[in-house]
Amino acid sequence: MTPEAFKNWRKALGLKQKDAADKLGLKKRVIQYYEKGHRDGKAVEIPKNVELACLALALGYEEYDASLVASSDEAS
């Protein structure tokens, strides 16, 4: 996920940086780093788990619900 895509995600959901931080369990400063793409001149990568959390929030999932996932017994 690029910094621009991250910022677009946040804005598309109508979230302020602080709101996004709260929903992702991060500090507002980290959101700012992700949106800039760098911190102190060094590149900042958005971790895969944050990308996946962004997807879940975009799809309307605020919390993990195991009942939405078929168990391995049912999938066989």
Tab-separated table of C-alpha atoms in Angstrom:
chain	number	residue	atom	x	y	z
A	1	MET	CA	0.000	0.000	0.000
A	2	THR	CA	1.424	3.339	-0.979
A	3	PRO	CA	1.304	6.416	1.238
A	4	GLU	CA	-1.141	8.001	-1.223
A	5	ALA	CA	-3.399	4.929	-1.182
A	6	PHE	CA	-3.328	4.926	2.624
A	7	LYS	CA	-4.348	8.585	2.773
A	8	ASN	CA	-7.078	7.987	0.174
A	9	TRP	CA	-8.374	5.051	2.250
A	10	ARG	CA	-8.607	7.233	5.352
A	11	LYS	CA	-10.330	10.072	3.545
A	12	ALA	CA	-12.736	7.724	1.732
A	13	LEU	CA	-13.909	6.475	5.129
A	14	GLY	CA	-14.250	10.048	6.375
A	15	LEU	CA	-11.703	9.509	9.127
A	16	LYS	CA	-9.428	12.094	10.672
A	17	GLN	CA	-5.882	10.926	11.371
A	18	LYS	CA	-6.708	10.460	15.061
A	19	ASP	CA	-9.801	8.389	14.194
A	20	ALA	CA	-7.789	6.170	11.847
A	21	ALA	CA	-5.139	5.746	14.536
A	22	ASP	CA	-7.755	4.708	17.090
A	23	LYS	CA	-9.397	2.197	14.729
A	24	LEU	CA	-6.028	0.684	13.751
A	25	GLY	CA	-4.631	0.676	17.303
A	26	LEU	CA	-1.823	3.044	16.364
A	27	LYS	CA	-0.628	6.479	17.393
A	28	LYS	CA	-1.620	9.488	15.290
A	29	ARG	CA	2.067	10.102	14.581
A	30	VAL	CA	2.356	6.676	12.905
A	31	ILE	CA	-0.584	7.555	10.647
A	32	GLN	CA	1.256	10.730	9.674
A	33	TYR	CA	4.410	8.738	8.854
A	34	TYR	CA	2.422	6.286	6.739
A	35	GLU	CA	0.829	9.132	4.800
A	36	LYS	CA	4.147	10.892	4.211
A	37	GLY	CA	5.951	7.662	3.390
A	38	HIS	CA	9.014	8.646	5.362
A	39	ARG	CA	10.278	9.475	8.825
A	40	ASP	CA	13.470	11.422	9.431
A	41	GLY	CA	14.462	10.921	5.796
A	42	LYS	CA	14.007	7.135	5.937
A	43	ALA	CA	11.292	5.307	4.019
A	44	VAL	CA	8.377	4.003	6.084
A	45	GLU	CA	6.607	0.892	4.831
A	46	ILE	CA	3.014	0.196	5.733
A	47	PRO	CA	2.993	-3.312	7.231
A	48	LYS	CA	0.797	-6.011	5.691
A	49	ASN	CA	-1.237	-6.344	8.900
A	50	VAL	CA	-2.123	-2.643	8.716
A	51	GLU	CA	-3.093	-3.041	5.043
A	52	LEU	CA	-5.364	-5.939	5.958
A	53	ALA	CA	-6.885	-3.977	8.827
A	54	CYS	CA	-7.589	-1.126	6.409
A	55	LEU	CA	-9.350	-3.560	4.090
A	56	ALA	CA	-11.433	-4.960	6.944
A	57	LEU	CA	-12.481	-1.474	8.051
A	58	ALA	CA	-13.307	-0.499	4.463
A	59	LEU	CA	-15.551	-3.566	4.255
A	60	GLY	CA	-17.285	-2.599	7.491
A	61	TYR	CA	-15.626	-5.038	9.880
A	62	GLU	CA	-14.738	-3.315	13.144
A	63	GLU	CA	-13.855	-6.487	15.066
A	64	TYR	CA	-12.820	-10.016	14.169
A	65	ASP	CA	-15.722	-12.474	14.092
A	66	ALA	CA	-14.604	-16.083	13.777
A	67	SER	CA	-18.131	-17.185	12.912
A	68	LEU	CA	-17.714	-15.472	9.529
A	69	VAL	CA	-14.900	-17.861	8.639
A	70	ALA	CA	-15.713	-21.493	7.837
A	71	SER	CA	-13.899	-23.866	10.165
A	72	SER	CA	-11.382	-26.266	8.640
A	73	ASP	CA	-13.817	-29.157	9.336
A	74	GLU	CA	-16.569	-27.464	7.319
A	75	ALA	CA	-14.232	-26.587	4.450
A	76	SER	CA	-13.204	-30.253	3.943
